[in-house]
GROMACS .gro file of C-alpha atoms in nm:
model
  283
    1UNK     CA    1  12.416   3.855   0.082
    2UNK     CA    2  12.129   3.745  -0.141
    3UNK     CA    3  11.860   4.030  -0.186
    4UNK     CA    4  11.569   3.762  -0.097
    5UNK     CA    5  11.740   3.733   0.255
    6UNK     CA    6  11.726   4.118   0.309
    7UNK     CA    7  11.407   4.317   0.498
    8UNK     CA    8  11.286   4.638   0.246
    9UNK     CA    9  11.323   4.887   0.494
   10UNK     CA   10  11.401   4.967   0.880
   11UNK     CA   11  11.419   5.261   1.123
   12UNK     CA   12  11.555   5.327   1.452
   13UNK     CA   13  11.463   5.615   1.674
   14UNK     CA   14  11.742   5.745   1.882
   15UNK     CA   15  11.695   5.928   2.184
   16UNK     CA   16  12.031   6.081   2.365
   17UNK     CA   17  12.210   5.770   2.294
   18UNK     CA   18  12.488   5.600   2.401
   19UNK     CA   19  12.782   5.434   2.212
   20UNK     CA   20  12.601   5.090   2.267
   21UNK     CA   21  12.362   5.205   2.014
   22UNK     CA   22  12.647   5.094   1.749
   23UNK     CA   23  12.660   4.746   1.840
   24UNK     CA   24  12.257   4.770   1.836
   25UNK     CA   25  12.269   4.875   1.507
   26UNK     CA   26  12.501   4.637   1.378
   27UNK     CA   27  12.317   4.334   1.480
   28UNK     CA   28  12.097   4.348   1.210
   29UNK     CA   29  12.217   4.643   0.972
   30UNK     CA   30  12.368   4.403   0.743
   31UNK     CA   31  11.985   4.212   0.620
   32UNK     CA   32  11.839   4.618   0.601
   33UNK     CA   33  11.813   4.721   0.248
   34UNK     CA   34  11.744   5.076   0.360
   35UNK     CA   35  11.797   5.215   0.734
   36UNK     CA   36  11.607   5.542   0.846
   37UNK     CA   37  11.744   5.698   1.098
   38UNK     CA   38  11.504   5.941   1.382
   39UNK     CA   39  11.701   6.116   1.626
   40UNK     CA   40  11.494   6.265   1.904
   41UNK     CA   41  11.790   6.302   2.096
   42UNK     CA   42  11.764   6.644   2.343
   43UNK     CA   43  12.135   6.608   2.423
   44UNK     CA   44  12.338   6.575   2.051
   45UNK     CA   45  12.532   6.255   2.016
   46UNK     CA   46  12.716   6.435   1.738
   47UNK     CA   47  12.986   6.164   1.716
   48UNK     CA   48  12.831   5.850   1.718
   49UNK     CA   49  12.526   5.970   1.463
   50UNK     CA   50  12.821   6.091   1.156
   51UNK     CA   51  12.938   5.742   1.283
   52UNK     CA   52  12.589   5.617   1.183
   53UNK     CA   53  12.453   5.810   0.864
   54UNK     CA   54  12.856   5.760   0.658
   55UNK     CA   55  12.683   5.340   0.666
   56UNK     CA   56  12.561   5.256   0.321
   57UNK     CA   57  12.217   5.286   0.293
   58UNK     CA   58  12.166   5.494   0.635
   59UNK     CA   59  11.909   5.814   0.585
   60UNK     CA   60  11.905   6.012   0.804
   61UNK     CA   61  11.492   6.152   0.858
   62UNK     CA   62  11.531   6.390   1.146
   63UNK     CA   63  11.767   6.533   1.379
   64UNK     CA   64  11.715   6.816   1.671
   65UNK     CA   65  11.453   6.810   1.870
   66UNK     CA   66  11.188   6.539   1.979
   67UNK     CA   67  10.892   6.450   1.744
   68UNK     CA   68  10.761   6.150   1.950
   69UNK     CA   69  10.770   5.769   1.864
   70UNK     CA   70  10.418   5.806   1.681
   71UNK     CA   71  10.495   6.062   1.489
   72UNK     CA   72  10.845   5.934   1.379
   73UNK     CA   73  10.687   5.614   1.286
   74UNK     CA   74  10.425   5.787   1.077
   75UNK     CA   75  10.759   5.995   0.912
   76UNK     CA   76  10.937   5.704   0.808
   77UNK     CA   77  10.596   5.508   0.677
   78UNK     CA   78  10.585   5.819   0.466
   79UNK     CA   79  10.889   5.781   0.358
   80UNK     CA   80  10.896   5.385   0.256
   81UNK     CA   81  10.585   5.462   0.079
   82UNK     CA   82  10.737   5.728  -0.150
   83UNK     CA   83  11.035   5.449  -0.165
   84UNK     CA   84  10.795   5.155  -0.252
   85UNK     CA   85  10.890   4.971   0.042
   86UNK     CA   86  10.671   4.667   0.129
   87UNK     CA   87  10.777   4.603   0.513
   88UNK     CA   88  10.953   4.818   0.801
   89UNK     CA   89  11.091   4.679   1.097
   90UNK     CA   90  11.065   4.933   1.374
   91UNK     CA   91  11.391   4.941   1.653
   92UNK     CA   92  11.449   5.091   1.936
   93UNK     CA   93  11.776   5.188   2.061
   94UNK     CA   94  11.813   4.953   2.312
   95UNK     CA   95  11.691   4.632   2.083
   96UNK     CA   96  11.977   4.413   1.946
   97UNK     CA   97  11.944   4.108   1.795
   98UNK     CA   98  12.209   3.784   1.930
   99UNK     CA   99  12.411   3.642   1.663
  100UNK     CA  100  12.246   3.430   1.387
  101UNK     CA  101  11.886   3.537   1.539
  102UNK     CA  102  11.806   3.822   1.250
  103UNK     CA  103  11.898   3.621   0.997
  104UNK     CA  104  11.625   3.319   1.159
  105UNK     CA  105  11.380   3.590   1.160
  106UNK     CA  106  11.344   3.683   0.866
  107UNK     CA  107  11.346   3.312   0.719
  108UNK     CA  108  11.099   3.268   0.956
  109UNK     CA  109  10.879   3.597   0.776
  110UNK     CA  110  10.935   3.472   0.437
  111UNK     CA  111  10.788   3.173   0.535
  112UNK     CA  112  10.459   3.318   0.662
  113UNK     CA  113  10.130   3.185   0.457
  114UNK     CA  114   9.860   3.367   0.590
  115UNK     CA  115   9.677   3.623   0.458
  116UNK     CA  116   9.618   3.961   0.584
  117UNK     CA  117   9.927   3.888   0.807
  118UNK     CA  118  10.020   4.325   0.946
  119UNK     CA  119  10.256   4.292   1.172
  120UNK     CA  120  10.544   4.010   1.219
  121UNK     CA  121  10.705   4.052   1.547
  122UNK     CA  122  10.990   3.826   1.773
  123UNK     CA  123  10.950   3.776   2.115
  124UNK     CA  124  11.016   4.052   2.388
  125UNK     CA  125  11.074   3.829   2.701
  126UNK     CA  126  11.186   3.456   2.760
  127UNK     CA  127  10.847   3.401   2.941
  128UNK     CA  128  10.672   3.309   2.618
  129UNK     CA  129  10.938   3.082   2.413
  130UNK     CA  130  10.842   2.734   2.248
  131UNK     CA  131  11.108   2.499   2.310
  132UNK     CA  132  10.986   2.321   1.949
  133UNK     CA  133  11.028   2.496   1.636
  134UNK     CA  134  10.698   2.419   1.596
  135UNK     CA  135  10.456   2.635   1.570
  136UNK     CA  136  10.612   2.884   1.410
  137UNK     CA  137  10.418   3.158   1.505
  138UNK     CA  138  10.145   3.231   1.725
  139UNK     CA  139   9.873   3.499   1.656
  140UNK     CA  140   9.856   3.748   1.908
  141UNK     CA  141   9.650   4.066   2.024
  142UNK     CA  142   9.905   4.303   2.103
  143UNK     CA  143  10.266   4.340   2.068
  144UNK     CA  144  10.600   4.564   2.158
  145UNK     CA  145  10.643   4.811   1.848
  146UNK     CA  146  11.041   4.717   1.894
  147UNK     CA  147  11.160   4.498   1.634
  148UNK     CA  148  10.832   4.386   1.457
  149UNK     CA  149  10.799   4.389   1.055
  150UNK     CA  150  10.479   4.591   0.970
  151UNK     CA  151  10.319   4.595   0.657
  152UNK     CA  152  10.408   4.949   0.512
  153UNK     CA  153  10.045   4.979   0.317
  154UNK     CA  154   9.814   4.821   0.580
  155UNK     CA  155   9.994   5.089   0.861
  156UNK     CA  156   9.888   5.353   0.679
  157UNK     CA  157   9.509   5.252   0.587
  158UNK     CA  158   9.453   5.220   0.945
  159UNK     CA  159   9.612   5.568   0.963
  160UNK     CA  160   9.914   5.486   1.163
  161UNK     CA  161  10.048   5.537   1.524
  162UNK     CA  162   9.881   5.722   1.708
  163UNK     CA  163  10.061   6.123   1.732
  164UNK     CA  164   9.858   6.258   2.020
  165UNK     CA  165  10.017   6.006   2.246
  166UNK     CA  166  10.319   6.092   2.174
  167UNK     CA  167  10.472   5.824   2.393
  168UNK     CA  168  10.365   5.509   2.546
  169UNK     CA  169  10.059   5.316   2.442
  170UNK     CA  170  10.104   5.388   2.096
  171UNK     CA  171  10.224   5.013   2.059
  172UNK     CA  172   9.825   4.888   2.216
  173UNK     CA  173   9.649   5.157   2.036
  174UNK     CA  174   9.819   5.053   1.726
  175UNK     CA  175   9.758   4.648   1.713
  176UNK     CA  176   9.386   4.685   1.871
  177UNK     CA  177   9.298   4.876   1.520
  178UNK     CA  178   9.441   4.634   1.339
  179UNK     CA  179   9.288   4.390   1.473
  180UNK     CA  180   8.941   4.559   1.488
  181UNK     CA  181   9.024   4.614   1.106
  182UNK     CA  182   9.044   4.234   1.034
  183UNK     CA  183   9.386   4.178   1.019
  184UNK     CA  184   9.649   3.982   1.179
  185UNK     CA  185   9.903   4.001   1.418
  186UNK     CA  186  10.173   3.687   1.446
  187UNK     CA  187  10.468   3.668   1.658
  188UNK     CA  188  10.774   3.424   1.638
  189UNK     CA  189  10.732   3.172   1.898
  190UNK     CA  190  11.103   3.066   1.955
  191UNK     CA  191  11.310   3.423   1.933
  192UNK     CA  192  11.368   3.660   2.162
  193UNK     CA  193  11.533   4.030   2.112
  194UNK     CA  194  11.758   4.168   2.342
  195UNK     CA  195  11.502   4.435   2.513
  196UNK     CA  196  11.538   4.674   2.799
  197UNK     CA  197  11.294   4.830   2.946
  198UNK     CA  198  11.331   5.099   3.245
  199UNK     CA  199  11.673   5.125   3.465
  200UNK     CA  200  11.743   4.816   3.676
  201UNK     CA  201  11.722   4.928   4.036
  202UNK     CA  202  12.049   4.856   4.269
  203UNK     CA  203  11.928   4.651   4.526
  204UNK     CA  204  11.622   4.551   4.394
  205UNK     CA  205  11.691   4.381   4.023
  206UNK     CA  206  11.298   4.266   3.968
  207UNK     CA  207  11.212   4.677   3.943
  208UNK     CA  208  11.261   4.855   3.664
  209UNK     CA  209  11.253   5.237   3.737
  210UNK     CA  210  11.138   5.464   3.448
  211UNK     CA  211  11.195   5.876   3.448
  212UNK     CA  212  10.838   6.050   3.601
  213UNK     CA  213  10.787   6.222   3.286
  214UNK     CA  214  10.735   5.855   3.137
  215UNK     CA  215  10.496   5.811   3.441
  216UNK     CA  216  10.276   6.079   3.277
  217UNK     CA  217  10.232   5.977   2.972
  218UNK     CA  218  10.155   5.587   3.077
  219UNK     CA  219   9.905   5.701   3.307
  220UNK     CA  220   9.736   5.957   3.060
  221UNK     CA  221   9.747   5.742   2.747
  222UNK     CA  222   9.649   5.432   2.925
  223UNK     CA  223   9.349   5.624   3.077
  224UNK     CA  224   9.264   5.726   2.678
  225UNK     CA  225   9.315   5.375   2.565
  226UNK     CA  226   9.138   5.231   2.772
  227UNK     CA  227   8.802   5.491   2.692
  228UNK     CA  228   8.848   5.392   2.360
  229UNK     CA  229   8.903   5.029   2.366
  230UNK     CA  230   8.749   4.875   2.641
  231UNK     CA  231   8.424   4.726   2.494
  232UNK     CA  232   8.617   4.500   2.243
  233UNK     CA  233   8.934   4.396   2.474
  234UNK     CA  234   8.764   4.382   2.777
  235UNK     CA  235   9.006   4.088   2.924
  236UNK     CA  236   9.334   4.307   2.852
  237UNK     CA  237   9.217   4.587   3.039
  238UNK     CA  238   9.077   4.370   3.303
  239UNK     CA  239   9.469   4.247   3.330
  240UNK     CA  240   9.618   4.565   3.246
  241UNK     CA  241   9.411   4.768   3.537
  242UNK     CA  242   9.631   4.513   3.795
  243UNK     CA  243   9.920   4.531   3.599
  244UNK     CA  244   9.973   4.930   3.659
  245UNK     CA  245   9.846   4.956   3.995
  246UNK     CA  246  10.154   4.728   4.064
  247UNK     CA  247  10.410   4.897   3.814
  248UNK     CA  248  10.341   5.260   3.995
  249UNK     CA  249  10.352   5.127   4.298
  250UNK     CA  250  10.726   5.045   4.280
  251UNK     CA  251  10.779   5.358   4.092
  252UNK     CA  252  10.645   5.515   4.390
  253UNK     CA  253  10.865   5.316   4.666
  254UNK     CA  254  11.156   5.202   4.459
  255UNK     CA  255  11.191   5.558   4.299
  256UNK     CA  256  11.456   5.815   4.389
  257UNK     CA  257  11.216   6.097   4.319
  258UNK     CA  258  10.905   5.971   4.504
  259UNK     CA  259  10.677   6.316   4.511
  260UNK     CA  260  10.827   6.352   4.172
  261UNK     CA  261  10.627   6.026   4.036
  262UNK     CA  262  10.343   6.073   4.245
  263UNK     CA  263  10.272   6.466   4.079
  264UNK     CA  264  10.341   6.280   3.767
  265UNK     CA  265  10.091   6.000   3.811
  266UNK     CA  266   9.856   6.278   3.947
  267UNK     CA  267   9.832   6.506   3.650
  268UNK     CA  268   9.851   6.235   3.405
  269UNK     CA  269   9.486   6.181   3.540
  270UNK     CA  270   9.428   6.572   3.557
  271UNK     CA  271   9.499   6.571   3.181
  272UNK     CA  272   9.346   6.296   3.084
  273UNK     CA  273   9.033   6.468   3.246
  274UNK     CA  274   9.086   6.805   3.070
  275UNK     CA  275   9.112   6.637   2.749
  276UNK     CA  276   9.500   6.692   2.691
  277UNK     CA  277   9.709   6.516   2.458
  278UNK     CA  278  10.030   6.532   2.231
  279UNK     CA  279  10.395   6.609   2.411
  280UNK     CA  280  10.375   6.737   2.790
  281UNK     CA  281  10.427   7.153   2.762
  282UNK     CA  282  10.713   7.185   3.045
  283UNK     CA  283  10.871   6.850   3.000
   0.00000   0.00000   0.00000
């Protein structure tokens, strides 16, 4: 494969992975120069990661315990710096590309024009796909961190993700600083990743059910994002407010562990009011 058809650099970040994860990886390992590899994992995968890191060009960054998403981010940027890397696309586990699509996507990067372009992402849902091939991309105010080609120098003059999230809302902190920096944010308007997002519940295939723990740190990291944001994206939050009182209301009733996900909910606004951050102590 020509090098001009290949991305610099990419990292996934595993966390107690399945054997799906090798079909993930493989829809889009071949147009990677270099893939990092983060494993968060608390239960060792031992099998399918020496399956992994024996690919060509597979580092392997971390391994043992879990770091966080921001801070793994911030690991590999680190690392693609010291590498001279340009551009990292950032997966999750779960994100595949369908046949033919990463190879579109990247002819559809190369082909960007504008300047102070920071983030190149593909579309996350069906909701929002162009029918034409035209345009190519829209600009956007916020995007899913999975799958998107960031610029490698711009990340890090804006200081990166944001560690004392940890999890969740590092994706909305992220883009609203770039964008409050001056620079852009485009998305593909006619691809979509493969994406999922929360457990699909039995009965009830519209909810997606997410672990309470996750509950915390949405509630928690929204509250901070939303302190620190509000004044210049005062429509998002306006939607976003809605949004959640809907989402944890499902996690509540659709939930196996209903007290659970209430506690959770409850002292994700505790510690938001005590001022606490970073990785949740008896998680």
């Amino acid at each position: 494969m020509p090098l001009k058809t290949k991305l610099d650099a990419a990292v996934v970040i595993l966390y107690n992975p399945d054997n799906s994860v090798w079909d993930n990886i493989y829809s889009y390992i071949d147009y990677i120069r270099v893939l990092y590899i983060i494993d968060n994992s608390t239960i060792s995968n031992r099998s399918l990661i020496e399956k992994i890191v024996v690919l060509p060009h597979v580092k392997l960054l971390h391994s043992g315990y879990n770091i966080g998403i921001a801070k793994a981010l911030n690991l590999t940027l680190e690392h693609c710096s010291k590498d001279k890397h340009l551009w990292l696309m950032t997966m999750d586990q779960d994100t595949a590309f369908n046949t033919g699509d990463m190879s579109l996507f990247l002819e559809n990067f190369y082909r960007i024009s504008a300047q102070n372009v920071a983030l190149f992402s593909p579309l996350h849902s069906r909701k929002g796909i162009q029918k034409s091939t035209l345009p190519l991309y829209v600009e956007k105010e916020y995007v899913m961190t999975s799958a998107n080609i960031v610029n490698v120098k711009i990340a890090k003059k804006i200081g990166g993700y944001r560690e004392d999230f940890f999890i969740d809302e590092i994706d909305h902190d992220f883009c609203f600083r770039l964008g409050d920096a001056g620079f852009h944010i485009l998305q593909n308007a006619s691809l979509v990743v493969r994406h999922q997002l929360g457990e699909m519940h039995q009965r009830h295939r519209h909810v997606r059910l997410y672990p309470s723990s996750r509950l915390y740190y949405m509630v928690r990291n929204y509250l901070y994002l939303k302190k620190e944001h509000q004044d210049s994206h005062q429509d998002f939050f306006k939607k976003r407010d809605k949004y959640l009182r809907a989402f944890m209301f499902k996690q509540i009733r659709y939930g196996e562990n209903r007290m659970q996900n209430i506690w959770m909910i409850l002292k994700g606004m505790i510690d938001y009011g005590l001022g606490k951050r970073g990785k949740l102590i008896d998680e």
